[in-house]
Coordinates of C-alpha atoms and ligand atoms in Angstrom, one line a residue:
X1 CA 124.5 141.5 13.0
X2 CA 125.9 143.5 9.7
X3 CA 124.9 143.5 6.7
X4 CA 121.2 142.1 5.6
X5 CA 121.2 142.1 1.8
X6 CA 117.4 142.1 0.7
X7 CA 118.5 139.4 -2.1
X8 CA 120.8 136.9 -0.4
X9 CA 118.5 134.6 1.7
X10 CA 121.7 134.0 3.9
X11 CA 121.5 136.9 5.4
X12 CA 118.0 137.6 6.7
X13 CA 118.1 136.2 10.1
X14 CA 119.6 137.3 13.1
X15 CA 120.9 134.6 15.3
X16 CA 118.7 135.5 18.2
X17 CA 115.8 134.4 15.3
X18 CA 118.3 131.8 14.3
X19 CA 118.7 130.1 17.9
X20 CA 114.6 130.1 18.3
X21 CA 114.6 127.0 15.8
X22 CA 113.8 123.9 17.5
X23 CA 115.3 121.9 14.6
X24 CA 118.6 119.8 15.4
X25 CA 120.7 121.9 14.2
X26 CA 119.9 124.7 17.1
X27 CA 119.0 122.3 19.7
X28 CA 121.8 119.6 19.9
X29 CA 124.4 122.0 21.8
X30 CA 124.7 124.7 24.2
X31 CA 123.5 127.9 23.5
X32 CA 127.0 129.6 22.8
X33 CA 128.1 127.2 20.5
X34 CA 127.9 128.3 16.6
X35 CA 126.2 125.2 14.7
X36 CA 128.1 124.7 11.8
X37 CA 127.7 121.0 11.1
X38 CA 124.1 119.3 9.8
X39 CA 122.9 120.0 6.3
X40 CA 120.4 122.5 7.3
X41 CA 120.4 126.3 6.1
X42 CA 119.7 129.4 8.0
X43 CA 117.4 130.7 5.5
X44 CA 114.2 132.2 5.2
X45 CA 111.8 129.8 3.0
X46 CA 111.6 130.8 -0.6
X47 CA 108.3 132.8 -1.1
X48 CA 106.8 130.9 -2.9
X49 CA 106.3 127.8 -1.0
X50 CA 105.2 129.9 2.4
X51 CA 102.4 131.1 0.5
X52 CA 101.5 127.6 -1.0
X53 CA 102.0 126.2 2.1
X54 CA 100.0 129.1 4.4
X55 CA 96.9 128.7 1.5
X56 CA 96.9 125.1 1.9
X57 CA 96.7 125.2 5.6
X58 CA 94.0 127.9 5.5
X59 CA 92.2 125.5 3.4
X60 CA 92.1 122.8 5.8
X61 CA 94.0 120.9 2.6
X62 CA 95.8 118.5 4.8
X63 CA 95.1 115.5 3.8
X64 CA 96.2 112.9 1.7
X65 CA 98.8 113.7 -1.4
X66 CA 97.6 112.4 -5.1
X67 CA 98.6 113.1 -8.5
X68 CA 102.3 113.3 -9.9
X69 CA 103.0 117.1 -9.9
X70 CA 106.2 116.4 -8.1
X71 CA 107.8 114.5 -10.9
X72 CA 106.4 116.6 -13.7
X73 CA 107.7 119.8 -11.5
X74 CA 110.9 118.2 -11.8
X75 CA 110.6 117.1 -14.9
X76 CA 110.7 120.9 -15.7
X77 CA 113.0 121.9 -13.6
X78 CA 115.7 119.4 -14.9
X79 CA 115.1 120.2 -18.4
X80 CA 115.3 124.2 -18.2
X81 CA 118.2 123.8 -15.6
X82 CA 120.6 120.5 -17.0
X83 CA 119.0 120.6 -20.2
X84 CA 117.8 117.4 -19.9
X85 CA 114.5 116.0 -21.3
X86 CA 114.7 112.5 -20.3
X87 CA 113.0 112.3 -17.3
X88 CA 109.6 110.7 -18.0
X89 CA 107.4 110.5 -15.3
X90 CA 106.3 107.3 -16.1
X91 CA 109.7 106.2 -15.2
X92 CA 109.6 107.7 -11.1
X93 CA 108.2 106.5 -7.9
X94 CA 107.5 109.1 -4.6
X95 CA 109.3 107.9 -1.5
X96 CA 109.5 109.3 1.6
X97 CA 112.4 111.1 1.5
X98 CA 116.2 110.0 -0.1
X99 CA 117.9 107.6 2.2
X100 CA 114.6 105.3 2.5
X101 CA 114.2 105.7 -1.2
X102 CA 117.8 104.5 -1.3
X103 CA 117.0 101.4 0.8
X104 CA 113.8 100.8 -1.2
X105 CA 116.0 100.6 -4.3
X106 CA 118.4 98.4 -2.6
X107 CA 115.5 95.7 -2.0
X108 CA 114.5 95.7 -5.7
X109 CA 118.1 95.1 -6.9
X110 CA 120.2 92.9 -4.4
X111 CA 119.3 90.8 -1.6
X112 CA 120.7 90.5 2.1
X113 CA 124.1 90.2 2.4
X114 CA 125.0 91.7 -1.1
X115 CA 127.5 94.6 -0.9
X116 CA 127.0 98.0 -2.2
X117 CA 130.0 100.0 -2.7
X118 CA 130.3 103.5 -1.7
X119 CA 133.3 105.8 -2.3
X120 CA 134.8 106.9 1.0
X121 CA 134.7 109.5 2.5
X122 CA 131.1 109.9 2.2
X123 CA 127.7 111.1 4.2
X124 CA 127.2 108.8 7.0
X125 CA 123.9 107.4 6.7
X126 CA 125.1 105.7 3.5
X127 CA 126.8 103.1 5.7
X128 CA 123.8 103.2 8.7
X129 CA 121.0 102.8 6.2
X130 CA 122.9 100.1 3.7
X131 CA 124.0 97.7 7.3
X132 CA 120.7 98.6 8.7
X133 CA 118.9 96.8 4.7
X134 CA 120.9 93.9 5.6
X135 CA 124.0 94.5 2.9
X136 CA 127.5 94.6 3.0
X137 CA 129.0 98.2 2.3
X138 CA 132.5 97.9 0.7
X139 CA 134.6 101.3 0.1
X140 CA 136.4 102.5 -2.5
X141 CA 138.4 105.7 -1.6
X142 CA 138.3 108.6 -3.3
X143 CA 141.2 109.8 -5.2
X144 CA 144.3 112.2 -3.2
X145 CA 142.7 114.2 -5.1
X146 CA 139.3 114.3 -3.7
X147 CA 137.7 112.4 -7.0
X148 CA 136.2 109.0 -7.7
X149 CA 139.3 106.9 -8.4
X150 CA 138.4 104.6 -11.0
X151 CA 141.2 101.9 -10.5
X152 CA 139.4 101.7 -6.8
X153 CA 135.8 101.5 -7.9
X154 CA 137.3 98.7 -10.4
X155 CA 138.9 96.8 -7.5
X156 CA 135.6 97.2 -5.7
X157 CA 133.2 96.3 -7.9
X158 CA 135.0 93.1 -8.7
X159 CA 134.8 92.0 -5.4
X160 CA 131.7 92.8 -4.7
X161 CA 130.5 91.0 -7.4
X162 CA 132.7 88.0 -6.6
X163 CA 130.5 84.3 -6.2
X164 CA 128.3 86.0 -8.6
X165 CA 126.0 87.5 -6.3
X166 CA 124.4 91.3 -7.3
X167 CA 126.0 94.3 -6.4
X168 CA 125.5 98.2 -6.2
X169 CA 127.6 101.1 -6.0
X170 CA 125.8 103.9 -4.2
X171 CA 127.1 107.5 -5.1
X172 CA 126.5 110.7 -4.1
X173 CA 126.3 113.5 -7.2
X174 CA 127.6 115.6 -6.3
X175 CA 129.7 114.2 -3.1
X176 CA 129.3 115.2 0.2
X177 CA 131.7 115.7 1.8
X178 CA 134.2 117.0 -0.4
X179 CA 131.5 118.7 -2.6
X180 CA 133.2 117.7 -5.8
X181 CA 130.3 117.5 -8.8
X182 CA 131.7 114.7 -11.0
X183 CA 132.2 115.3 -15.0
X184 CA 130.1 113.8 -17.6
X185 CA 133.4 111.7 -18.2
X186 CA 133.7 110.4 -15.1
X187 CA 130.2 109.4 -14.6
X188 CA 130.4 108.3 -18.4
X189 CA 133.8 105.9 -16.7
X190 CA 131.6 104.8 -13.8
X191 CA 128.8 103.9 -16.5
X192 CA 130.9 101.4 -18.5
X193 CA 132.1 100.0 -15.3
X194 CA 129.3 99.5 -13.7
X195 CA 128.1 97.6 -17.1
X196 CA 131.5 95.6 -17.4
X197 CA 130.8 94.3 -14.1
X198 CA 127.1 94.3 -13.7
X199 CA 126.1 96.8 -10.7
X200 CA 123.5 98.4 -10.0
X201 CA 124.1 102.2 -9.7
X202 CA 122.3 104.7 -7.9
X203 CA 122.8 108.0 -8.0
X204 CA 122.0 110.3 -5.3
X205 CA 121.4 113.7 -6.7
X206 CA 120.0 115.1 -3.5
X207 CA 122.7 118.3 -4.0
X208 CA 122.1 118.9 -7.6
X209 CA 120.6 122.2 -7.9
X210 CA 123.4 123.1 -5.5
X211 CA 126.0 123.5 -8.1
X212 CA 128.1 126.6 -7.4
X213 CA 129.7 128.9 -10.2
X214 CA 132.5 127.1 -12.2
X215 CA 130.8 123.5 -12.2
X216 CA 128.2 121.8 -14.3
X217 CA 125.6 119.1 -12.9
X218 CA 125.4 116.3 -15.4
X219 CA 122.2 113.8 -13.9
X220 CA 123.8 110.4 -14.4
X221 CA 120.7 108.8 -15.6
X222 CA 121.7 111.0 -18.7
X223 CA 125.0 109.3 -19.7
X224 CA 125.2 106.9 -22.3
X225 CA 125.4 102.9 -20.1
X226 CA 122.9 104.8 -17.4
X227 CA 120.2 103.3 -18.6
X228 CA 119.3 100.4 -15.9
X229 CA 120.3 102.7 -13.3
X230 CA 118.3 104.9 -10.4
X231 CA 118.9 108.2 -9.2
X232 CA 117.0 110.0 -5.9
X233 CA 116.0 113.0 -5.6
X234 CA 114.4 115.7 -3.5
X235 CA 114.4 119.3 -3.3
X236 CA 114.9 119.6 0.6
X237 CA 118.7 120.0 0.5
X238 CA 118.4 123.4 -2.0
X239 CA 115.1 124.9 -0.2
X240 CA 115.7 123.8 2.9
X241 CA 112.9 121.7 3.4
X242 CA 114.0 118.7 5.4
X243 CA 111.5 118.6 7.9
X244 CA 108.8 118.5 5.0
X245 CA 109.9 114.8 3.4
X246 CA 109.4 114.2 0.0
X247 CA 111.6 112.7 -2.5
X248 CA 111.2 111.1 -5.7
X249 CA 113.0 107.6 -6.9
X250 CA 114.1 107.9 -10.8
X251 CA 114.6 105.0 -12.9
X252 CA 116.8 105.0 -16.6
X253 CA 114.9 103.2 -18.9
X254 CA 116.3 99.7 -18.6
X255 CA 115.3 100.1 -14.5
X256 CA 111.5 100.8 -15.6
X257 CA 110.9 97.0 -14.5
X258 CA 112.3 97.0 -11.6
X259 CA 110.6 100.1 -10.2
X260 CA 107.6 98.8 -11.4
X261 CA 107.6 96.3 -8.3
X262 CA 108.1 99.1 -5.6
X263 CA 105.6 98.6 -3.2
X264 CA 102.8 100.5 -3.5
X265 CA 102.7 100.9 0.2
X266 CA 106.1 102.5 -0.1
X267 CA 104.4 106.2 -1.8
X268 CA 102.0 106.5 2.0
X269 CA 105.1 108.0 3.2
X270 CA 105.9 111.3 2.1
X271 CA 103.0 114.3 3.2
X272 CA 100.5 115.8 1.3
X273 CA 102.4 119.2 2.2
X274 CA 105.4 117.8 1.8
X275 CA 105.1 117.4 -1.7
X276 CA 103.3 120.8 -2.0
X277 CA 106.2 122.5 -0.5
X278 CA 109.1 120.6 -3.2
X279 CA 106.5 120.9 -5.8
X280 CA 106.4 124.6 -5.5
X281 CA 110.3 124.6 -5.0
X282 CA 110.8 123.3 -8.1
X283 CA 108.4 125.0 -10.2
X284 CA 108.7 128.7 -8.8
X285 CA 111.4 128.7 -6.3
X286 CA 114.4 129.6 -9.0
X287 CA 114.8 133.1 -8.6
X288 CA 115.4 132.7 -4.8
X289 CA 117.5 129.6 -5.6
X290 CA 119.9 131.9 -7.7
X291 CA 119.8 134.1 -5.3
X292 CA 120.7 131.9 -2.3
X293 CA 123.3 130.2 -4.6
X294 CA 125.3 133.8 -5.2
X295 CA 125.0 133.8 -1.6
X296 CA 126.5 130.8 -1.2
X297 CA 129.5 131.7 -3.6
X298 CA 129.9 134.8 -1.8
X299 CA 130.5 132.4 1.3
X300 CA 132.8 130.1 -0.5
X301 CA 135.1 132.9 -0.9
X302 CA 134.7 134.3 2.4
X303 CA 135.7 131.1 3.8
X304 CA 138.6 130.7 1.6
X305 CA 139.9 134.1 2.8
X306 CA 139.2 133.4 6.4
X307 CA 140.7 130.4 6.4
X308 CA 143.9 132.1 5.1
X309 CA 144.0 134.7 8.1
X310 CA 142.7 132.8 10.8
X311 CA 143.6 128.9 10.1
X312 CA 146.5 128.7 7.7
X313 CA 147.3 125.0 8.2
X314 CA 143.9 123.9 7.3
X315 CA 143.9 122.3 3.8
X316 CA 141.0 123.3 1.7
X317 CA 139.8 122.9 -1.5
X318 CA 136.6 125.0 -2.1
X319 CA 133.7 123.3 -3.3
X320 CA 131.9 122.5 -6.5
X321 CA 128.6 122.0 -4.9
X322 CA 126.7 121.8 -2.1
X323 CA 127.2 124.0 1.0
X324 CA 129.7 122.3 2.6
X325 CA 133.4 122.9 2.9
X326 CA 135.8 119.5 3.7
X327 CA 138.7 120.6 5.9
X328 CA 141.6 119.0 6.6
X329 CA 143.1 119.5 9.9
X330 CA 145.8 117.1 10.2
X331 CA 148.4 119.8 9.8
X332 CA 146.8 121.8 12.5
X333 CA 148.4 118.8 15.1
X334 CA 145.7 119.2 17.8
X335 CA 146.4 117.9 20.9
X336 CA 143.3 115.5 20.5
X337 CA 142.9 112.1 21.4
X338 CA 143.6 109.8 18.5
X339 CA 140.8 109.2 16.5
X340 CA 139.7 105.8 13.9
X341 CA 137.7 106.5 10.6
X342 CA 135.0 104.9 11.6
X343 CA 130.9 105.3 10.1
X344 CA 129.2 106.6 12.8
X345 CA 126.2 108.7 13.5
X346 CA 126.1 112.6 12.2
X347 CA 126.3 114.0 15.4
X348 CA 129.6 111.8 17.0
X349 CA 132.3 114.1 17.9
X350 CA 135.8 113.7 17.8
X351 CA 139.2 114.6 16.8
X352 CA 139.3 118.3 15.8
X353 CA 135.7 118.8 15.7
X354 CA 135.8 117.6 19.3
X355 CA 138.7 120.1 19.8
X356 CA 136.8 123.4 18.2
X357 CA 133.6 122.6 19.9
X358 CA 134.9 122.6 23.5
X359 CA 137.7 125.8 22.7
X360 CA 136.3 127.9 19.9
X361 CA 132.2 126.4 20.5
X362 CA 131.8 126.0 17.3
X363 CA 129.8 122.4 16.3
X364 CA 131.1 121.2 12.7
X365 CA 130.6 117.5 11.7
X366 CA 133.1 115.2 12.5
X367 CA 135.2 113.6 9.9
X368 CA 135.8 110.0 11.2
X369 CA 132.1 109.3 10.9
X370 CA 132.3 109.9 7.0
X371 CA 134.0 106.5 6.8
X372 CA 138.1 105.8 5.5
X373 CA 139.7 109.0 4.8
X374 CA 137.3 111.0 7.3
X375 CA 139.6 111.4 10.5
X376 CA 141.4 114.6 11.0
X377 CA 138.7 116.3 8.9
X378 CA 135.9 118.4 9.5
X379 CA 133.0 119.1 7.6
X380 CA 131.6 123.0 8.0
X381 CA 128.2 124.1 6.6
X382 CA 129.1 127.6 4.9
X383 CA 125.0 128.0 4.6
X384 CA 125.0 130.8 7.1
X385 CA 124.8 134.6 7.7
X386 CA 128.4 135.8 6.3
X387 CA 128.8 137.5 10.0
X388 CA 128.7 133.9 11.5
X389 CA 131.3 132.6 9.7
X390 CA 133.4 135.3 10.5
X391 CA 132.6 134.9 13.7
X392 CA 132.8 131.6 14.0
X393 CA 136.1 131.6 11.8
X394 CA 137.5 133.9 14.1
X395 CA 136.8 131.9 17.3
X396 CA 138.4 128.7 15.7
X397 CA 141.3 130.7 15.1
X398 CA 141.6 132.3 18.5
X399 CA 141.3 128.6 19.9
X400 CA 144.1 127.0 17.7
X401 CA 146.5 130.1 18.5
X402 CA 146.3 129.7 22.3
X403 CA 146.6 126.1 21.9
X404 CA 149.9 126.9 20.1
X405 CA 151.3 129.6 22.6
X406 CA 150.4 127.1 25.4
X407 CA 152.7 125.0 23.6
X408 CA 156.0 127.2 23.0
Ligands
PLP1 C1 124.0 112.9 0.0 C2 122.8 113.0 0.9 N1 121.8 112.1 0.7 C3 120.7 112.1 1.5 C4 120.5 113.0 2.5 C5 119.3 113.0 3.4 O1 118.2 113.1 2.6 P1 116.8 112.7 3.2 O2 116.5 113.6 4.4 O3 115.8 113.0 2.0 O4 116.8 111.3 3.5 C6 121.5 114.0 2.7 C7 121.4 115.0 3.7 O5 122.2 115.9 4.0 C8 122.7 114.0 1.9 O6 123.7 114.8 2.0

């Protein structure tokens, strides 16, 4: 491969390193497809937390996690980073990792058969793990364009709170798919909404540090009407450190009570090296997460320009946040079967991702699974060596062309 730039963490790996993972995202296809779909990063761990997790191990320090330097790491973090200094750690709770924090929540705040409202299209799991609780999800779709649409959330939440029974509206700040990072005004919106109604909201800030140059993270626990709200959070999405779970639960300050009554049993989940690894992440990991998020720009931009010479009919917007690009491939007209939104698991195929896995093997996330809206979309993860994604780019480009010939 080209280039390796000693800063940019996205470029350190060849993919003969790459395709030694055993992680899903290099095990669930062949080995000449390109894996451009789950959430996981081909980086290189920040410094920082090898060395703190190679010392622990050396120690023999494996054993079971105490004290709260998680949520005062974070507490840090959020208030040199979003200046904002009200994160008490009185006020959190350490879960496993996001989405069982999420359902955790859930069971404090609504009981079975209650609906949570989620905006559509959005990450899969939100429907699996809300159905999976027991609740109802409702959607309320985003805006054409790509925002929360506050006349739909205002529909929702009124039903959802109809017969008087309790609600939640579970969002994702920023969103994935679409990586849009919503404005202190809208979340301000969402805040009196949610009040005028009386839902729950949580607030899943999993992609917050993610925020890429142009855009401004605003934590939703620190808008004014917040304050009986929860948000999750975890610093595996921005060091790459899903397969070490940890996350953290966050309430605002009129949730305190409610938190309160998490079960205790609930904080035996996440690893003693799990929260060693986010810890460190948080505390010293910056530099390398300014670094990896100039990479990630840099990517952004390649993308857009690829995706002007190779894929013209694809629409895209590029991205707030996160690392993940929302394509729209409806214009491409695929000779695909036809496809329903429909919430499904992560690794479902269908539709153009079907289509660009079998001619240009390259594995994005399907866009049906992501719920209303989803279907004729892909999702691509752009957290990769920049000679991937041309690569990969390239080969989705060569596939639609001879598709198109074949045609004429
Ligand atoms: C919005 C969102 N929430 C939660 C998760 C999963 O988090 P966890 O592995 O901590 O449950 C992801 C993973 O990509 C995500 O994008």
């Amino acid at each position: 491969m080209g280039v390796t730039d000693p800063v940019n963490p996205l470029t350190q790996l060849s993919l003969a390193q790459l395709r030694q993972r055993t992680s899903i995202k290099w095990r669930a296809h062949a080995a000449d497809v390109l894996p451009l779909w789950v959430a996981e990063m081909d980086v290189v761990l920040a410094p920082p937390i090898v060395e703190a997790l190679t010392d622990t191990i050396a120690r023999g320090d494996t054993g079971y996690p105490a004290g709260t330097g998680y949520a005062e790491a974070l507490c840090g973090f959020a208030a040199r980073r979003w200046s904002w200094g009200g994160l008490e750690v009185a006020r959190t709770a350490i879960v496993p990792d996001v989405m069982m924090g999420i359902v955790e929540i859930l069971r404090l705040v609504t009981e079975p058969g209650d609906t949570v409202v989620v905006c559509a299209p959005v990450y899969p799991p939100f429907y699996a793990f809300v159905t999976h609780a027991d609740r109802r999800v409702l959607e309320a779709r985003l805006g054409l364009d790509r925002r929360m649409d506050l006349s739909a959330l205002d529909d929702a939440f009124r039903q959802a709170r109809a017969a008087g029974r309790q609600a939640a509206f579970l969002m994702s700040n920023p969103h994935n798919p679409t990586g849009v990072v919503h404005s202190a005004d809208e979340l301000r919106a969402v805040a009196a909404l949610a009040q005028r109604h009386g839902v729950r909201v949580i607030s899943d800030e999993i992609h917050a540090p993610l925020i890429l140059d142009g855009a401004e993270f605003t934590p939703y626990l620190s808008v004014d009407g917040a304050q009986n709200a929860f948000s999750l959070f975890s610093a595996s999405k921005a060091w790459n450190l899903a397969g070490l779970k940890a996350a953290l639960a966050i309430a605002g300050p009129d949730a305190a009570h409610d938190l309160a009554r998490l079960p205790e049993e609930v904080s035996h989940g996440p690893s003693h090296l799990g929260i060693i690894a986010h810890t460190v992440a948080l505390r010293d990991g910056v530099d390398w997460l300014d670094q990896l998020l100039t990479g990630l720009a840099h990517n952004r931009e390649l993308l857009g320009r690829l995706l002007d010479e190779h894929l013209p009919g694809i629409g895209y917007r590029p991205p707030q946040g996160t690392y993940q690009a929302w394509l729209d491939c409806s214009g491409l007209r695929l000779p695909t079967d036809p496809v329903q939104d429909g919430p499904g698991i992560v690794s479902d195929l269908a539709g153009p991702a079907r289509f660009f896995c079998d001619h240009a093997r390259v594995a994005l996330s399907s866009g049906h699974v992501f719920g209303s809206g989803g279907a004729g979309h892909v999702r691509l993860n752009f957290a990769t060596h920049p000679d991937i994604l041309t690569e990969a780019l390239t080969r989705m480009g060569q596939a639609v062309g001879s598709v198109c010939l074949g045609r004429q």
